[in-house]
JSON list of C-alpha atoms in Angstrom, two decimals:
[
{"chain": "A", "resi": 24, "resn": "UNK", "atom": "CA", "xyz": [119.33, 77.30, 91.45]},
{"chain": "A", "resi": 25, "resn": "UNK", "atom": "CA", "xyz": [116.25, 79.17, 90.43]},
{"chain": "A", "resi": 26, "resn": "UNK", "atom": "CA", "xyz": [113.35, 78.93, 92.84]},
{"chain": "A", "resi": 27, "resn": "UNK", "atom": "CA", "xyz": [109.80, 78.73, 91.66]},
{"chain": "A", "resi": 28, "resn": "UNK", "atom": "CA", "xyz": [107.37, 80.68, 93.75]},
{"chain": "A", "resi": 29, "resn": "UNK", "atom": "CA", "xyz": [103.86, 79.68, 94.54]},
{"chain": "A", "resi": 30, "resn": "UNK", "atom": "CA", "xyz": [101.43, 81.21, 92.08]},
{"chain": "A", "resi": 31, "resn": "UNK", "atom": "CA", "xyz": [98.80, 82.50, 94.43]},
{"chain": "A", "resi": 32, "resn": "UNK", "atom": "CA", "xyz": [95.31, 83.01, 93.06]},
{"chain": "A", "resi": 33, "resn": "UNK", "atom": "CA", "xyz": [94.40, 86.68, 92.99]},
{"chain": "A", "resi": 34, "resn": "UNK", "atom": "CA", "xyz": [91.07, 88.29, 93.68]},
{"chain": "A", "resi": 35, "resn": "UNK", "atom": "CA", "xyz": [90.69, 91.84, 92.47]},
{"chain": "A", "resi": 36, "resn": "UNK", "atom": "CA", "xyz": [87.73, 93.87, 93.75]},
{"chain": "A", "resi": 37, "resn": "UNK", "atom": "CA", "xyz": [86.55, 97.44, 93.68]},
{"chain": "A", "resi": 38, "resn": "UNK", "atom": "CA", "xyz": [86.63, 99.40, 96.90]},
{"chain": "A", "resi": 39, "resn": "UNK", "atom": "CA", "xyz": [83.25, 99.15, 98.60]},
{"chain": "A", "resi": 40, "resn": "UNK", "atom": "CA", "xyz": [82.34, 95.81, 97.02]},
{"chain": "A", "resi": 41, "resn": "UNK", "atom": "CA", "xyz": [82.07, 92.58, 98.98]},
{"chain": "A", "resi": 42, "resn": "UNK", "atom": "CA", "xyz": [84.87, 90.02, 98.66]},
{"chain": "A", "resi": 43, "resn": "UNK", "atom": "CA", "xyz": [84.64, 86.26, 98.92]},
{"chain": "A", "resi": 44, "resn": "UNK", "atom": "CA", "xyz": [87.80, 84.22, 99.36]},
{"chain": "A", "resi": 45, "resn": "UNK", "atom": "CA", "xyz": [87.54, 80.46, 99.12]},
{"chain": "A", "resi": 46, "resn": "UNK", "atom": "CA", "xyz": [89.56, 77.63, 100.58]},
{"chain": "A", "resi": 47, "resn": "UNK", "atom": "CA", "xyz": [89.41, 73.87, 100.20]},
{"chain": "A", "resi": 48, "resn": "UNK", "atom": "CA", "xyz": [90.80, 72.08, 103.22]},
{"chain": "A", "resi": 49, "resn": "UNK", "atom": "CA", "xyz": [92.43, 68.70, 103.16]},
{"chain": "A", "resi": 50, "resn": "UNK", "atom": "CA", "xyz": [91.47, 66.69, 106.22]},
{"chain": "A", "resi": 51, "resn": "UNK", "atom": "CA", "xyz": [87.88, 65.70, 107.00]},
{"chain": "A", "resi": 52, "resn": "UNK", "atom": "CA", "xyz": [88.93, 65.16, 110.63]},
{"chain": "A", "resi": 53, "resn": "UNK", "atom": "CA", "xyz": [89.96, 68.82, 111.06]},
{"chain": "A", "resi": 54, "resn": "UNK", "atom": "CA", "xyz": [87.75, 70.50, 113.62]},
{"chain": "A", "resi": 55, "resn": "UNK", "atom": "CA", "xyz": [89.02, 74.05, 113.89]},
{"chain": "A", "resi": 56, "resn": "UNK", "atom": "CA", "xyz": [89.60, 76.55, 111.11]},
{"chain": "A", "resi": 57, "resn": "UNK", "atom": "CA", "xyz": [91.18, 79.96, 111.05]},
{"chain": "A", "resi": 58, "resn": "UNK", "atom": "CA", "xyz": [91.58, 82.77, 108.56]},
{"chain": "A", "resi": 59, "resn": "UNK", "atom": "CA", "xyz": [94.74, 84.86, 108.63]},
{"chain": "A", "resi": 60, "resn": "UNK", "atom": "CA", "xyz": [95.67, 88.04, 106.79]},
{"chain": "A", "resi": 61, "resn": "UNK", "atom": "CA", "xyz": [99.29, 88.67, 105.87]},
{"chain": "A", "resi": 62, "resn": "UNK", "atom": "CA", "xyz": [100.46, 92.06, 104.69]},
{"chain": "A", "resi": 63, "resn": "UNK", "atom": "CA", "xyz": [103.76, 92.44, 102.93]},
{"chain": "A", "resi": 64, "resn": "UNK", "atom": "CA", "xyz": [106.70, 92.15, 105.33]},
{"chain": "A", "resi": 65, "resn": "UNK", "atom": "CA", "xyz": [104.54, 91.18, 108.30]},
{"chain": "A", "resi": 66, "resn": "UNK", "atom": "CA", "xyz": [103.47, 88.07, 110.14]},
{"chain": "A", "resi": 67, "resn": "UNK", "atom": "CA", "xyz": [100.04, 86.47, 109.67]},
{"chain": "A", "resi": 68, "resn": "UNK", "atom": "CA", "xyz": [97.32, 88.32, 111.56]},
{"chain": "A", "resi": 69, "resn": "UNK", "atom": "CA", "xyz": [94.31, 86.49, 113.00]},
{"chain": "A", "resi": 70, "resn": "UNK", "atom": "CA", "xyz": [90.98, 87.49, 111.43]},
{"chain": "A", "resi": 71, "resn": "UNK", "atom": "CA", "xyz": [88.35, 84.98, 112.49]},
{"chain": "A", "resi": 72, "resn": "UNK", "atom": "CA", "xyz": [87.98, 81.34, 113.44]},
{"chain": "A", "resi": 73, "resn": "UNK", "atom": "CA", "xyz": [85.28, 78.70, 113.44]},
{"chain": "A", "resi": 74, "resn": "UNK", "atom": "CA", "xyz": [84.86, 75.28, 115.02]},
{"chain": "A", "resi": 75, "resn": "UNK", "atom": "CA", "xyz": [83.48, 72.32, 113.13]},
{"chain": "A", "resi": 76, "resn": "UNK", "atom": "CA", "xyz": [80.24, 72.33, 115.14]},
{"chain": "A", "resi": 77, "resn": "UNK", "atom": "CA", "xyz": [79.27, 75.60, 113.46]},
{"chain": "A", "resi": 78, "resn": "UNK", "atom": "CA", "xyz": [78.67, 76.48, 109.82]},
{"chain": "A", "resi": 79, "resn": "UNK", "atom": "CA", "xyz": [78.79, 80.26, 110.07]},
{"chain": "A", "resi": 80, "resn": "UNK", "atom": "CA", "xyz": [80.44, 82.84, 112.25]},
{"chain": "A", "resi": 81, "resn": "UNK", "atom": "CA", "xyz": [80.42, 86.61, 111.95]},
{"chain": "A", "resi": 82, "resn": "UNK", "atom": "CA", "xyz": [82.87, 89.23, 113.03]},
{"chain": "A", "resi": 83, "resn": "UNK", "atom": "CA", "xyz": [83.29, 92.87, 112.26]},
{"chain": "A", "resi": 84, "resn": "UNK", "atom": "CA", "xyz": [82.84, 93.12, 108.44]},
{"chain": "A", "resi": 85, "resn": "UNK", "atom": "CA", "xyz": [83.88, 89.48, 108.08]},
{"chain": "A", "resi": 86, "resn": "UNK", "atom": "CA", "xyz": [81.95, 86.24, 107.93]},
{"chain": "A", "resi": 87, "resn": "UNK", "atom": "CA", "xyz": [83.34, 82.72, 107.74]},
{"chain": "A", "resi": 88, "resn": "UNK", "atom": "CA", "xyz": [81.28, 79.90, 106.25]},
{"chain": "A", "resi": 89, "resn": "UNK", "atom": "CA", "xyz": [82.13, 76.25, 106.71]},
{"chain": "A", "resi": 90, "resn": "UNK", "atom": "CA", "xyz": [80.80, 73.44, 104.54]},
{"chain": "A", "resi": 91, "resn": "UNK", "atom": "CA", "xyz": [82.07, 70.18, 105.96]},
{"chain": "A", "resi": 92, "resn": "UNK", "atom": "CA", "xyz": [80.33, 68.08, 103.32]},
{"chain": "A", "resi": 93, "resn": "UNK", "atom": "CA", "xyz": [82.61, 69.38, 100.60]},
{"chain": "A", "resi": 94, "resn": "UNK", "atom": "CA", "xyz": [85.48, 70.44, 102.89]},
{"chain": "A", "resi": 95, "resn": "UNK", "atom": "CA", "xyz": [85.15, 74.08, 101.93]},
{"chain": "A", "resi": 96, "resn": "UNK", "atom": "CA", "xyz": [85.73, 77.27, 103.85]},
{"chain": "A", "resi": 97, "resn": "UNK", "atom": "CA", "xyz": [85.05, 80.82, 102.73]},
{"chain": "A", "resi": 98, "resn": "UNK", "atom": "CA", "xyz": [85.79, 84.27, 104.05]},
{"chain": "A", "resi": 99, "resn": "UNK", "atom": "CA", "xyz": [83.45, 87.10, 103.17]},
{"chain": "A", "resi": 100, "resn": "UNK", "atom": "CA", "xyz": [84.60, 90.67, 103.63]},
{"chain": "A", "resi": 101, "resn": "UNK", "atom": "CA", "xyz": [81.92, 93.33, 103.47]},
{"chain": "A", "resi": 102, "resn": "UNK", "atom": "CA", "xyz": [82.56, 96.78, 102.00]},
{"chain": "A", "resi": 103, "resn": "UNK", "atom": "CA", "xyz": [86.15, 95.97, 101.09]},
{"chain": "A", "resi": 104, "resn": "UNK", "atom": "CA", "xyz": [88.64, 98.73, 101.78]},
{"chain": "A", "resi": 105, "resn": "UNK", "atom": "CA", "xyz": [92.14, 99.43, 100.42]},
{"chain": "A", "resi": 106, "resn": "UNK", "atom": "CA", "xyz": [93.54, 98.38, 103.81]},
{"chain": "A", "resi": 107, "resn": "UNK", "atom": "CA", "xyz": [92.15, 94.90, 103.20]},
{"chain": "A", "resi": 108, "resn": "UNK", "atom": "CA", "xyz": [94.69, 94.34, 100.42]},
{"chain": "A", "resi": 109, "resn": "UNK", "atom": "CA", "xyz": [96.86, 91.44, 101.56]},
{"chain": "A", "resi": 110, "resn": "UNK", "atom": "CA", "xyz": [97.36, 87.69, 101.21]},
{"chain": "A", "resi": 111, "resn": "UNK", "atom": "CA", "xyz": [94.69, 85.66, 103.00]},
{"chain": "A", "resi": 112, "resn": "UNK", "atom": "CA", "xyz": [95.36, 82.17, 104.32]},
{"chain": "A", "resi": 113, "resn": "UNK", "atom": "CA", "xyz": [93.00, 79.57, 105.66]},
{"chain": "A", "resi": 114, "resn": "UNK", "atom": "CA", "xyz": [94.40, 77.11, 108.18]},
{"chain": "A", "resi": 115, "resn": "UNK", "atom": "CA", "xyz": [93.04, 73.89, 109.65]},
{"chain": "A", "resi": 116, "resn": "UNK", "atom": "CA", "xyz": [93.72, 72.25, 112.98]},
{"chain": "A", "resi": 117, "resn": "UNK", "atom": "CA", "xyz": [93.02, 68.69, 113.97]},
{"chain": "A", "resi": 118, "resn": "UNK", "atom": "CA", "xyz": [93.67, 66.65, 117.03]},
{"chain": "A", "resi": 119, "resn": "UNK", "atom": "CA", "xyz": [94.97, 67.63, 120.42]},
{"chain": "A", "resi": 120, "resn": "UNK", "atom": "CA", "xyz": [97.89, 69.82, 119.37]},
{"chain": "A", "resi": 121, "resn": "UNK", "atom": "CA", "xyz": [98.17, 73.24, 117.83]},
{"chain": "A", "resi": 122, "resn": "UNK", "atom": "CA", "xyz": [99.61, 72.11, 114.53]},
{"chain": "A", "resi": 123, "resn": "UNK", "atom": "CA", "xyz": [98.10, 74.27, 111.79]},
{"chain": "A", "resi": 124, "resn": "UNK", "atom": "CA", "xyz": [98.03, 73.25, 108.16]},
{"chain": "A", "resi": 125, "resn": "UNK", "atom": "CA", "xyz": [97.90, 76.32, 105.93]},
{"chain": "A", "resi": 126, "resn": "UNK", "atom": "CA", "xyz": [96.38, 76.69, 102.52]},
{"chain": "A", "resi": 127, "resn": "UNK", "atom": "CA", "xyz": [98.37, 78.25, 99.72]},
{"chain": "A", "resi": 128, "resn": "UNK", "atom": "CA", "xyz": [96.85, 81.71, 100.17]},
{"chain": "A", "resi": 129, "resn": "UNK", "atom": "CA", "xyz": [94.89, 84.14, 98.03]},
{"chain": "A", "resi": 130, "resn": "UNK", "atom": "CA", "xyz": [96.01, 87.64, 97.16]},
{"chain": "A", "resi": 131, "resn": "UNK", "atom": "CA", "xyz": [93.28, 90.24, 97.55]},
{"chain": "A", "resi": 132, "resn": "UNK", "atom": "CA", "xyz": [93.75, 93.45, 95.57]},
{"chain": "A", "resi": 133, "resn": "UNK", "atom": "CA", "xyz": [91.40, 96.33, 96.25]},
{"chain": "A", "resi": 134, "resn": "UNK", "atom": "CA", "xyz": [91.08, 98.92, 93.52]},
{"chain": "A", "resi": 135, "resn": "UNK", "atom": "CA", "xyz": [90.23, 102.44, 94.64]},
{"chain": "B", "resi": 4, "resn": "UNK", "atom": "CA", "xyz": [101.19, 94.29, 117.34]},
{"chain": "B", "resi": 5, "resn": "UNK", "atom": "CA", "xyz": [100.51, 90.68, 118.32]},
{"chain": "B", "resi": 6, "resn": "UNK", "atom": "CA", "xyz": [102.64, 90.76, 121.46]},
{"chain": "B", "resi": 7, "resn": "UNK", "atom": "CA", "xyz": [104.97, 88.07, 120.08]},
{"chain": "B", "resi": 8, "resn": "UNK", "atom": "CA", "xyz": [108.52, 89.27, 119.55]},
{"chain": "B", "resi": 9, "resn": "UNK", "atom": "CA", "xyz": [111.21, 87.74, 117.38]},
{"chain": "B", "resi": 10, "resn": "UNK", "atom": "CA", "xyz": [114.88, 88.53, 116.98]},
{"chain": "B", "resi": 11, "resn": "UNK", "atom": "CA", "xyz": [116.71, 89.18, 114.80]},
{"chain": "B", "resi": 12, "resn": "UNK", "atom": "CA", "xyz": [114.53, 90.65, 112.05]},
{"chain": "B", "resi": 13, "resn": "UNK", "atom": "CA", "xyz": [117.05, 89.82, 109.37]},
{"chain": "B", "resi": 14, "resn": "UNK", "atom": "CA", "xyz": [119.89, 87.36, 109.23]},
{"chain": "B", "resi": 15, "resn": "UNK", "atom": "CA", "xyz": [122.39, 86.83, 106.42]},
{"chain": "B", "resi": 16, "resn": "UNK", "atom": "CA", "xyz": [124.80, 83.94, 106.68]},
{"chain": "B", "resi": 17, "resn": "UNK", "atom": "CA", "xyz": [126.74, 81.46, 104.59]},
{"chain": "B", "resi": 18, "resn": "UNK", "atom": "CA", "xyz": [126.11, 77.83, 103.73]},
{"chain": "B", "resi": 19, "resn": "UNK", "atom": "CA", "xyz": [127.31, 75.44, 106.39]},
{"chain": "B", "resi": 20, "resn": "UNK", "atom": "CA", "xyz": [126.83, 77.92, 109.21]},
{"chain": "B", "resi": 21, "resn": "UNK", "atom": "CA", "xyz": [124.57, 77.70, 112.26]},
{"chain": "B", "resi": 22, "resn": "UNK", "atom": "CA", "xyz": [122.13, 80.34, 113.47]},
{"chain": "B", "resi": 23, "resn": "UNK", "atom": "CA", "xyz": [119.75, 80.78, 116.39]},
{"chain": "B", "resi": 24, "resn": "UNK", "atom": "CA", "xyz": [116.40, 82.50, 116.12]},
{"chain": "B", "resi": 25, "resn": "UNK", "atom": "CA", "xyz": [114.70, 83.74, 119.23]},
{"chain": "B", "resi": 26, "resn": "UNK", "atom": "CA", "xyz": [111.05, 84.17, 120.14]},
{"chain": "B", "resi": 27, "resn": "UNK", "atom": "CA", "xyz": [109.25, 85.62, 123.14]},
{"chain": "B", "resi": 28, "resn": "UNK", "atom": "CA", "xyz": [105.58, 84.63, 123.36]},
{"chain": "B", "resi": 29, "resn": "UNK", "atom": "CA", "xyz": [102.72, 86.84, 124.46]},
{"chain": "B", "resi": 30, "resn": "UNK", "atom": "CA", "xyz": [102.55, 87.32, 128.18]},
{"chain": "B", "resi": 31, "resn": "UNK", "atom": "CA", "xyz": [100.85, 84.31, 129.75]},
{"chain": "B", "resi": 32, "resn": "UNK", "atom": "CA", "xyz": [100.97, 82.08, 126.67]},
{"chain": "B", "resi": 33, "resn": "UNK", "atom": "CA", "xyz": [102.37, 78.62, 127.33]},
{"chain": "B", "resi": 34, "resn": "UNK", "atom": "CA", "xyz": [102.53, 77.26, 123.79]},
{"chain": "B", "resi": 35, "resn": "UNK", "atom": "CA", "xyz": [105.05, 78.35, 121.20]},
{"chain": "B", "resi": 36, "resn": "UNK", "atom": "CA", "xyz": [105.07, 77.32, 117.56]},
{"chain": "B", "resi": 37, "resn": "UNK", "atom": "CA", "xyz": [107.60, 77.67, 114.77]},
{"chain": "B", "resi": 38, "resn": "UNK", "atom": "CA", "xyz": [106.66, 77.95, 111.11]},
{"chain": "B", "resi": 39, "resn": "UNK", "atom": "CA", "xyz": [108.71, 78.31, 107.95]},
{"chain": "B", "resi": 40, "resn": "UNK", "atom": "CA", "xyz": [107.45, 80.36, 105.02]},
{"chain": "B", "resi": 41, "resn": "UNK", "atom": "CA", "xyz": [109.28, 79.88, 101.76]},
{"chain": "B", "resi": 42, "resn": "UNK", "atom": "CA", "xyz": [108.40, 80.94, 98.24]},
{"chain": "B", "resi": 43, "resn": "UNK", "atom": "CA", "xyz": [107.84, 77.41, 96.99]},
{"chain": "B", "resi": 44, "resn": "UNK", "atom": "CA", "xyz": [106.37, 75.73, 100.08]},
{"chain": "B", "resi": 45, "resn": "UNK", "atom": "CA", "xyz": [104.13, 78.33, 101.66]},
{"chain": "B", "resi": 46, "resn": "UNK", "atom": "CA", "xyz": [103.64, 78.31, 105.44]},
{"chain": "B", "resi": 47, "resn": "UNK", "atom": "CA", "xyz": [104.81, 75.05, 106.98]},
{"chain": "B", "resi": 48, "resn": "UNK", "atom": "CA", "xyz": [104.50, 73.98, 110.61]},
{"chain": "B", "resi": 49, "resn": "UNK", "atom": "CA", "xyz": [107.81, 72.97, 112.12]},
{"chain": "B", "resi": 50, "resn": "UNK", "atom": "CA", "xyz": [107.35, 72.31, 115.82]},
{"chain": "B", "resi": 51, "resn": "UNK", "atom": "CA", "xyz": [105.29, 73.17, 118.92]},
{"chain": "B", "resi": 52, "resn": "UNK", "atom": "CA", "xyz": [106.38, 73.48, 122.52]},
{"chain": "B", "resi": 53, "resn": "UNK", "atom": "CA", "xyz": [104.04, 73.60, 125.45]},
{"chain": "B", "resi": 54, "resn": "UNK", "atom": "CA", "xyz": [105.34, 74.72, 128.82]},
{"chain": "B", "resi": 55, "resn": "UNK", "atom": "CA", "xyz": [108.86, 73.58, 128.03]},
{"chain": "B", "resi": 56, "resn": "UNK", "atom": "CA", "xyz": [107.99, 70.24, 126.46]},
{"chain": "B", "resi": 57, "resn": "UNK", "atom": "CA", "xyz": [107.80, 69.30, 122.80]},
{"chain": "B", "resi": 58, "resn": "UNK", "atom": "CA", "xyz": [104.13, 68.86, 121.92]},
{"chain": "B", "resi": 59, "resn": "UNK", "atom": "CA", "xyz": [103.95, 68.35, 118.17]},
{"chain": "B", "resi": 60, "resn": "UNK", "atom": "CA", "xyz": [106.37, 68.01, 115.32]},
{"chain": "B", "resi": 61, "resn": "UNK", "atom": "CA", "xyz": [105.95, 68.76, 111.64]},
{"chain": "B", "resi": 62, "resn": "UNK", "atom": "CA", "xyz": [108.35, 68.26, 108.77]},
{"chain": "B", "resi": 63, "resn": "UNK", "atom": "CA", "xyz": [111.26, 69.71, 110.65]},
{"chain": "B", "resi": 64, "resn": "UNK", "atom": "CA", "xyz": [114.67, 68.76, 109.31]},
{"chain": "B", "resi": 65, "resn": "UNK", "atom": "CA", "xyz": [117.11, 66.92, 111.56]},
{"chain": "B", "resi": 66, "resn": "UNK", "atom": "CA", "xyz": [119.49, 69.87, 111.11]},
{"chain": "B", "resi": 67, "resn": "UNK", "atom": "CA", "xyz": [116.91, 72.04, 112.90]},
{"chain": "B", "resi": 68, "resn": "UNK", "atom": "CA", "xyz": [116.15, 71.91, 116.59]},
{"chain": "B", "resi": 69, "resn": "UNK", "atom": "CA", "xyz": [114.20, 74.00, 119.05]},
{"chain": "B", "resi": 70, "resn": "UNK", "atom": "CA", "xyz": [113.68, 74.39, 122.73]},
{"chain": "B", "resi": 71, "resn": "UNK", "atom": "CA", "xyz": [111.50, 76.33, 125.14]},
{"chain": "B", "resi": 72, "resn": "UNK", "atom": "CA", "xyz": [113.08, 77.69, 128.28]},
{"chain": "B", "resi": 73, "resn": "UNK", "atom": "CA", "xyz": [111.62, 78.03, 131.79]},
{"chain": "B", "resi": 74, "resn": "UNK", "atom": "CA", "xyz": [110.77, 81.69, 131.11]},
{"chain": "B", "resi": 75, "resn": "UNK", "atom": "CA", "xyz": [108.79, 80.37, 128.10]},
{"chain": "B", "resi": 76, "resn": "UNK", "atom": "CA", "xyz": [110.87, 82.02, 125.41]},
{"chain": "B", "resi": 77, "resn": "UNK", "atom": "CA", "xyz": [111.92, 79.72, 122.62]},
{"chain": "B", "resi": 78, "resn": "UNK", "atom": "CA", "xyz": [114.87, 79.33, 120.30]},
{"chain": "B", "resi": 79, "resn": "UNK", "atom": "CA", "xyz": [115.06, 77.68, 116.90]},
{"chain": "B", "resi": 80, "resn": "UNK", "atom": "CA", "xyz": [118.51, 76.45, 115.95]},
{"chain": "B", "resi": 81, "resn": "UNK", "atom": "CA", "xyz": [119.33, 75.89, 112.31]},
{"chain": "B", "resi": 82, "resn": "UNK", "atom": "CA", "xyz": [122.63, 74.20, 111.49]},
{"chain": "B", "resi": 83, "resn": "UNK", "atom": "CA", "xyz": [124.60, 73.14, 108.41]},
{"chain": "B", "resi": 84, "resn": "UNK", "atom": "CA", "xyz": [122.63, 75.73, 106.53]},
{"chain": "B", "resi": 85, "resn": "UNK", "atom": "CA", "xyz": [121.84, 75.25, 102.87]},
{"chain": "B", "resi": 86, "resn": "UNK", "atom": "CA", "xyz": [120.67, 77.71, 100.23]},
{"chain": "B", "resi": 87, "resn": "UNK", "atom": "CA", "xyz": [117.20, 76.19, 100.42]},
{"chain": "B", "resi": 88, "resn": "UNK", "atom": "CA", "xyz": [116.87, 77.15, 104.06]},
{"chain": "B", "resi": 89, "resn": "UNK", "atom": "CA", "xyz": [116.46, 80.77, 103.06]},
{"chain": "B", "resi": 90, "resn": "UNK", "atom": "CA", "xyz": [112.96, 81.69, 104.18]},
{"chain": "B", "resi": 91, "resn": "UNK", "atom": "CA", "xyz": [110.89, 83.62, 106.66]},
{"chain": "B", "resi": 92, "resn": "UNK", "atom": "CA", "xyz": [110.68, 81.93, 110.04]},
{"chain": "B", "resi": 93, "resn": "UNK", "atom": "CA", "xyz": [107.70, 82.78, 112.18]},
{"chain": "B", "resi": 94, "resn": "UNK", "atom": "CA", "xyz": [107.04, 82.12, 115.79]},
{"chain": "B", "resi": 95, "resn": "UNK", "atom": "CA", "xyz": [103.50, 82.05, 117.15]},
{"chain": "B", "resi": 96, "resn": "UNK", "atom": "CA", "xyz": [102.07, 81.59, 120.61]},
{"chain": "B", "resi": 97, "resn": "UNK", "atom": "CA", "xyz": [98.78, 80.58, 122.16]},
{"chain": "B", "resi": 98, "resn": "UNK", "atom": "CA", "xyz": [97.33, 80.23, 125.62]},
{"chain": "B", "resi": 99, "resn": "UNK", "atom": "CA", "xyz": [98.10, 76.53, 125.67]},
{"chain": "B", "resi": 100, "resn": "UNK", "atom": "CA", "xyz": [95.42, 75.44, 128.10]},
{"chain": "B", "resi": 101, "resn": "UNK", "atom": "CA", "xyz": [94.13, 72.80, 125.69]},
{"chain": "B", "resi": 102, "resn": "UNK", "atom": "CA", "xyz": [97.55, 71.84, 124.42]},
{"chain": "B", "resi": 103, "resn": "UNK", "atom": "CA", "xyz": [97.09, 74.17, 121.48]},
{"chain": "B", "resi": 104, "resn": "UNK", "atom": "CA", "xyz": [94.00, 72.62, 119.93]},
{"chain": "B", "resi": 105, "resn": "UNK", "atom": "CA", "xyz": [91.24, 75.11, 119.07]},
{"chain": "B", "resi": 106, "resn": "UNK", "atom": "CA", "xyz": [93.42, 77.99, 120.19]},
{"chain": "B", "resi": 107, "resn": "UNK", "atom": "CA", "xyz": [94.09, 81.19, 118.35]},
{"chain": "B", "resi": 108, "resn": "UNK", "atom": "CA", "xyz": [97.76, 81.46, 117.45]},
{"chain": "B", "resi": 109, "resn": "UNK", "atom": "CA", "xyz": [99.28, 84.93, 117.38]},
{"chain": "B", "resi": 110, "resn": "UNK", "atom": "CA", "xyz": [102.23, 85.37, 115.08]},
{"chain": "B", "resi": 111, "resn": "UNK", "atom": "CA", "xyz": [105.36, 87.40, 115.49]},
{"chain": "B", "resi": 112, "resn": "UNK", "atom": "CA", "xyz": [106.85, 89.60, 112.77]},
{"chain": "B", "resi": 113, "resn": "UNK", "atom": "CA", "xyz": [109.24, 86.88, 111.63]},
{"chain": "B", "resi": 114, "resn": "UNK", "atom": "CA", "xyz": [112.95, 86.50, 111.00]},
{"chain": "B", "resi": 115, "resn": "UNK", "atom": "CA", "xyz": [114.07, 86.70, 107.39]},
{"chain": "B", "resi": 116, "resn": "UNK", "atom": "CA", "xyz": [116.97, 84.31, 106.84]},
{"chain": "B", "resi": 117, "resn": "UNK", "atom": "CA", "xyz": [119.13, 84.55, 103.76]},
{"chain": "B", "resi": 118, "resn": "UNK", "atom": "CA", "xyz": [121.74, 81.85, 103.20]},
{"chain": "B", "resi": 119, "resn": "UNK", "atom": "CA", "xyz": [124.39, 82.78, 100.65]}
]
């Protein structure tokens, strides 16, 4: 039968601009959050993580913000480059195992 | 390159058949995870092994099974395959010292399974 694909939200930005990708997570008990980048034909690649005892964490050109009150996570990418074009997933982890629950993903398109 | 290897890269088979997917974790990692990525379900956790023992289970079908061997590599067995099993199957690994919680998982390149 015909399969229906997920319709991923798309964010289109100009090269050099800052990008903000948002994610709503599902479980208020989740205490560890990760952002992954997935390029076409490849596996998810770790970008940055944050524990629930923090509300902000910075990496190289990336910042993750966590708002536990509204169960919201965001990924900010500074000076977006064409190589940043990919699908971005947030994932949450809760409890004493490594089970990750992934969001649906956001496609980032960078226009030169 | 994450250091996680998966074989084969591609697999084409028929309904009703059985296949085995193989994963080698990063050197030193004790935990191995399997995920399924399909067009309509996104990335779904299947199962986690830690040092040879099953640690956590997701919505893994009874037709699917996995194991982790003493050398820490893992295999995912899919049997009585159906058209809907066509998907990308990813393996990930982590250090495992905390049972997987709060640990960065590094993903392999995946196995693309097509069931005809």
